[in-house]
GROMACS .gro file of C-alpha atoms in nm:
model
  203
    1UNK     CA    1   0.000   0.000   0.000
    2UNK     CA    2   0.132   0.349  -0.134
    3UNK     CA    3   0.100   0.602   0.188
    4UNK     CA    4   0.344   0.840   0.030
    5UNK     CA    5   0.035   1.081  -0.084
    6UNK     CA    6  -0.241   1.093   0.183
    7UNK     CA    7  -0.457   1.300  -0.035
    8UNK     CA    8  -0.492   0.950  -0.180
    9UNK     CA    9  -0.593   0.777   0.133
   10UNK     CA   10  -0.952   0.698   0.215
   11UNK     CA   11  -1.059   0.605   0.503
   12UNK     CA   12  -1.248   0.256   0.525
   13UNK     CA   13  -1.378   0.056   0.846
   14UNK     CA   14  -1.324  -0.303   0.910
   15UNK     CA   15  -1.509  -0.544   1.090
   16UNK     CA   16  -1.339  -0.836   1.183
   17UNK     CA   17  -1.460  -1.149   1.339
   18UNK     CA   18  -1.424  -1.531   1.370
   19UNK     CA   19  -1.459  -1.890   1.552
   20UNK     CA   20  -1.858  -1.827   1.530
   21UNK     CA   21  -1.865  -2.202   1.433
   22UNK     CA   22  -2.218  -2.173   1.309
   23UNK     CA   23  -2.391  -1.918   1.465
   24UNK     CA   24  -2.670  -1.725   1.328
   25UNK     CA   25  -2.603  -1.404   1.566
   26UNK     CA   26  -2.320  -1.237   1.678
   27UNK     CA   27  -2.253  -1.238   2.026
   28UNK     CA   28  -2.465  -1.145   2.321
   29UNK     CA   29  -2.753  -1.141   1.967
   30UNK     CA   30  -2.616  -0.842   1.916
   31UNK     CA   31  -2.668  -0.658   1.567
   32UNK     CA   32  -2.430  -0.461   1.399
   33UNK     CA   33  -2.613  -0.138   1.361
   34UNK     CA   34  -2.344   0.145   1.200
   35UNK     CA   35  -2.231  -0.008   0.867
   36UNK     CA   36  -1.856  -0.072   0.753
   37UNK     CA   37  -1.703  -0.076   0.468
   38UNK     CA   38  -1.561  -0.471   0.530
   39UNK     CA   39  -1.637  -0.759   0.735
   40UNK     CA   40  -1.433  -1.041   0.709
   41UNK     CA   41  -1.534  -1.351   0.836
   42UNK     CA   42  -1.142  -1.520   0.946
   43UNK     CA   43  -1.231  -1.864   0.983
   44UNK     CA   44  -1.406  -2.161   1.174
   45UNK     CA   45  -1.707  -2.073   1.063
   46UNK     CA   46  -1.841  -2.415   1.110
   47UNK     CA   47  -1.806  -2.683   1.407
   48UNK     CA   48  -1.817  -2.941   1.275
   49UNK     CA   49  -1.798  -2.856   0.927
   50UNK     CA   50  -2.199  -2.949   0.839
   51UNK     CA   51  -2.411  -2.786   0.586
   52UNK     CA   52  -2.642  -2.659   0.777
   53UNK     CA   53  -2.362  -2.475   0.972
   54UNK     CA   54  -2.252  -2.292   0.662
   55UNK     CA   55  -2.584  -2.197   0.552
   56UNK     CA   56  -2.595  -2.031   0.915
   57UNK     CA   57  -2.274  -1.867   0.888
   58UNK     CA   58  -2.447  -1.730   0.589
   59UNK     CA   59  -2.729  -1.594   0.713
   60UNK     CA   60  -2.507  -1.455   1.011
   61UNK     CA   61  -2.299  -1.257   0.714
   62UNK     CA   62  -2.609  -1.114   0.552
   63UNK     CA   63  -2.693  -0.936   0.894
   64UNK     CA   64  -2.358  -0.686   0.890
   65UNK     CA   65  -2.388  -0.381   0.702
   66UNK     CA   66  -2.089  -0.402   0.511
   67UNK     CA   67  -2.052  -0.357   0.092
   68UNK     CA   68  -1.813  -0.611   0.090
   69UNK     CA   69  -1.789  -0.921   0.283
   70UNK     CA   70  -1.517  -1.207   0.340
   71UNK     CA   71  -1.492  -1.529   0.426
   72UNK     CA   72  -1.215  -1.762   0.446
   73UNK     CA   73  -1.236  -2.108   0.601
   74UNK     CA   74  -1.028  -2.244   0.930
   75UNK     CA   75  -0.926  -2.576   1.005
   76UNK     CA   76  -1.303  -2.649   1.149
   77UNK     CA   77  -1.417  -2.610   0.837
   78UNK     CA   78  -1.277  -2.974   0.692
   79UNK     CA   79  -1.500  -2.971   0.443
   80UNK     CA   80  -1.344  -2.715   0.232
   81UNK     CA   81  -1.067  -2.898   0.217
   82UNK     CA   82  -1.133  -3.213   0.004
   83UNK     CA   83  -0.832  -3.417   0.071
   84UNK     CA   84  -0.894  -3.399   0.441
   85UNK     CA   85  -1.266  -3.456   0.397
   86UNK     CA   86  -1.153  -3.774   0.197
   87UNK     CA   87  -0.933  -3.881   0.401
   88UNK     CA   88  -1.175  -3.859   0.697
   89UNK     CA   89  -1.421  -4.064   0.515
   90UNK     CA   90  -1.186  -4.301   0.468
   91UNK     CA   91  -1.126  -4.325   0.792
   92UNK     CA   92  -1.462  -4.440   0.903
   93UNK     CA   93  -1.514  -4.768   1.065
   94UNK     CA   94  -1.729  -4.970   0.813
   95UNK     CA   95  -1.959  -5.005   0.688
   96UNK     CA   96  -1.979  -4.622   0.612
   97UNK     CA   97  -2.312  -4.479   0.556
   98UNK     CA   98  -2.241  -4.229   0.267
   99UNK     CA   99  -2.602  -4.089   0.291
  100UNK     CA  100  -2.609  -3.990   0.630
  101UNK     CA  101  -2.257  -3.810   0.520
  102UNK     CA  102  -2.372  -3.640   0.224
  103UNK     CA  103  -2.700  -3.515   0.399
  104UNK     CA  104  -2.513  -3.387   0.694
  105UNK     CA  105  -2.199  -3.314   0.512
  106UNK     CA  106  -2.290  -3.275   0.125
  107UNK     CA  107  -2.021  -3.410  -0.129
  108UNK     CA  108  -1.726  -3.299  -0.209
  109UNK     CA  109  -1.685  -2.922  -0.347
  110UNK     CA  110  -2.093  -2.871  -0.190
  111UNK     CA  111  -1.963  -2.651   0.041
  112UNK     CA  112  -1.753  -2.465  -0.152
  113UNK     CA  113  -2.040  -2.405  -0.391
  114UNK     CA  114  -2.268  -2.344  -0.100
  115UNK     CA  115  -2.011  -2.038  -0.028
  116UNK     CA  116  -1.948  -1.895  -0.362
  117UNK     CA  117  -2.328  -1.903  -0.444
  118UNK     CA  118  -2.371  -1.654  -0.175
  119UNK     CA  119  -2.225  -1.358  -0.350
  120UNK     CA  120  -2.584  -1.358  -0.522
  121UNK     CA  121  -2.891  -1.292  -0.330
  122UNK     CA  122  -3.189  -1.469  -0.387
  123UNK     CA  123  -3.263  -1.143  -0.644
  124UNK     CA  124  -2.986  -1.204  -0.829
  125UNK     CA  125  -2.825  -0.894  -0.703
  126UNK     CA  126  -2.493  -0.906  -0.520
  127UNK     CA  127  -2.490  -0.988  -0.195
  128UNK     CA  128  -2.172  -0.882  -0.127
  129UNK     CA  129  -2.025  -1.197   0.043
  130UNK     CA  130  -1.715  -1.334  -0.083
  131UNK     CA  131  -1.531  -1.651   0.019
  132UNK     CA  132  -1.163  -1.681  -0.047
  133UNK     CA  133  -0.955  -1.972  -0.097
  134UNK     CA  134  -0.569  -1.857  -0.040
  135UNK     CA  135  -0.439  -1.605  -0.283
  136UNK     CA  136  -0.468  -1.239  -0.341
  137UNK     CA  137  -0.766  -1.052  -0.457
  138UNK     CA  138  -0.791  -0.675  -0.506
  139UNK     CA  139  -1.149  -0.520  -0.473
  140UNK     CA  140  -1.302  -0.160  -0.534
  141UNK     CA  141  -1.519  -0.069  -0.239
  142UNK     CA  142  -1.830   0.102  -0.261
  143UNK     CA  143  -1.606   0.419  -0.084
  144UNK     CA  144  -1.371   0.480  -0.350
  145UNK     CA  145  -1.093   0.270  -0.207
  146UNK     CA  146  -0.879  -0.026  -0.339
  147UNK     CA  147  -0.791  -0.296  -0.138
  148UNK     CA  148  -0.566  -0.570  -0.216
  149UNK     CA  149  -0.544  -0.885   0.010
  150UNK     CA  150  -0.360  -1.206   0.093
  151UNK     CA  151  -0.625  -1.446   0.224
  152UNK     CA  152  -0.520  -1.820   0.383
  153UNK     CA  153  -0.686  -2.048   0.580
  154UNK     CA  154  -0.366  -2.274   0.678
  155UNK     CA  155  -0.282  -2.328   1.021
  156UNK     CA  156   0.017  -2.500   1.160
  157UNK     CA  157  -0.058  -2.890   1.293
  158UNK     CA  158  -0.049  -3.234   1.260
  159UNK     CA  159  -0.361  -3.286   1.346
  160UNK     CA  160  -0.653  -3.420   1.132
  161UNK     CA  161  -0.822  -3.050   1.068
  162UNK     CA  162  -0.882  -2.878   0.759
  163UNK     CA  163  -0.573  -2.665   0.593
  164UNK     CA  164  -0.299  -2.779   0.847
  165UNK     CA  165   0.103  -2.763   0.773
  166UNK     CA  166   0.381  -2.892   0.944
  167UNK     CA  167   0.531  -2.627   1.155
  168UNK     CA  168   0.863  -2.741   1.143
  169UNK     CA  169   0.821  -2.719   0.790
  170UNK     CA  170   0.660  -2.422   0.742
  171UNK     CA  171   0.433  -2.262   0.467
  172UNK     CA  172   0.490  -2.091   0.157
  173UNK     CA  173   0.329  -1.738   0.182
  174UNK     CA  174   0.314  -1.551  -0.155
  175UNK     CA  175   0.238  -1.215   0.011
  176UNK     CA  176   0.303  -0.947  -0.273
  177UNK     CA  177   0.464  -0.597  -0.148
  178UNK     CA  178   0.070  -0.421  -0.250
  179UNK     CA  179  -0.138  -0.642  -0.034
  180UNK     CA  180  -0.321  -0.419   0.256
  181UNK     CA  181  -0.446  -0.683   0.485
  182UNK     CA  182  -0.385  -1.005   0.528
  183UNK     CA  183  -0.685  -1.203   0.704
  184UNK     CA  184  -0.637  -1.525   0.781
  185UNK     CA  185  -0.742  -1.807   1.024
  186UNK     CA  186  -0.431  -1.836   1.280
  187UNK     CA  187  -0.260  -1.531   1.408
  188UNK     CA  188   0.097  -1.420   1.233
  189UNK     CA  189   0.208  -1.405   1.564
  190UNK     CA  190   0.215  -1.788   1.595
  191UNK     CA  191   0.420  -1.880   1.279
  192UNK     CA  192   0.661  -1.564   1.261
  193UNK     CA  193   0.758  -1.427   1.612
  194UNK     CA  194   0.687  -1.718   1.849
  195UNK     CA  195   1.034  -1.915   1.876
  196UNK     CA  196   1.053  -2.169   1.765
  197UNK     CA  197   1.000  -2.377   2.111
  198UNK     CA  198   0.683  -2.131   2.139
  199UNK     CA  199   0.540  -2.244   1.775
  200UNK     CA  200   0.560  -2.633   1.819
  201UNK     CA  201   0.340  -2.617   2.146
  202UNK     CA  202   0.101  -2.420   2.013
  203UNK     CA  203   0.089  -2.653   1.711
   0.00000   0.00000   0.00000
């Protein structure tokens, strides 16, 4: 982001939230009443990763005032990430009962569409939710503003979540020198100024 000329600044307002894990409300059922400019949504927006849970996380999104909202998925959200959701089925004790899974669960890449069919209403007008699979995006905002960000949903772990890496190994971040924010599931603090002692326990 170019400061150099704040006549070129505008000034934008953020909401940022996560971990609702399929909640319809925000806290205490409280309603965002002044609009922002962005809410982004940073992850775990499921429990257990069902359907119904996204479709709630949804309906929680369409509630904020915002022209332009975000959602990226955290390592709840297994579902999203269709290795790991195979990989859990295959770990079922048989026999598996793949109904019961796809009506709780959907098949694979039902989610995902479940997500990216939410930047239409029901309308056919924008909605203005957006869910974003790692990567950069830059969006115009209904302010004036541009705003370029690095989204991921990878957390470090070797546990059976949704987009875990190996801490010791580390993750490739391709985090461009224009990118503004950079929402994401986990904390930076945990994978860049934790030692290194620090980072394995909290993987």
């Amino acid at each position: 982001m170019d400061t150099s000329n704040p006549d070129l600044l505008v000034k934008t307002r953020f909401l940022v939230i996560s971990d609702t894990h399929g909640a319809r409300c925000l806290p205490g059922n409280n309603r965002l009443i002044d609009p922002v400019d962005v809410a982004i949504h940073c992850g775990d927006l499921t429990e257990e990763s069902k359907l119904a849970e996204f479709r709630a996380t949804l309906e929680l999104m369409k509630t904020i005032q915002a022209s332009l909202k975000l959602v990226i998925a955290g390592n709840h959200d297994w579902t999203l990430d269709t290795p790991m959701f195979k990989k859990k089925i295959a770990e079922i004790a048989p026999p598996v009962d793949m109904e019961l899974v796809r009506r709780e669960y959907g098949d694979f890449g039902e989610a995902q569409r479940i997500l990216q069919a939410s930047a239409k209403n029901e309308d056919d007008d924008e909605s203005g939710i957006v869910f974003m699979d790692e990567g950069t995006r830059t969006f115009t905002l209904s302010n004036g503003a541009s705003l370029t960000l690095f989204a991921s949903p990878c957390t470090p772990s070797a546990d059976d979540w949704g987009f875990q890496y190996d801490a010791r190994g580390g993750h490739q971040w391709d985090i461009g020198s224009d990118v503004d924010v950079v929402p994401q599931h986990l904390p930076w603090v945990v994978d860049i100024e934790l030692p290194r002692a620090a980072r394995d326990a909290a993987a």
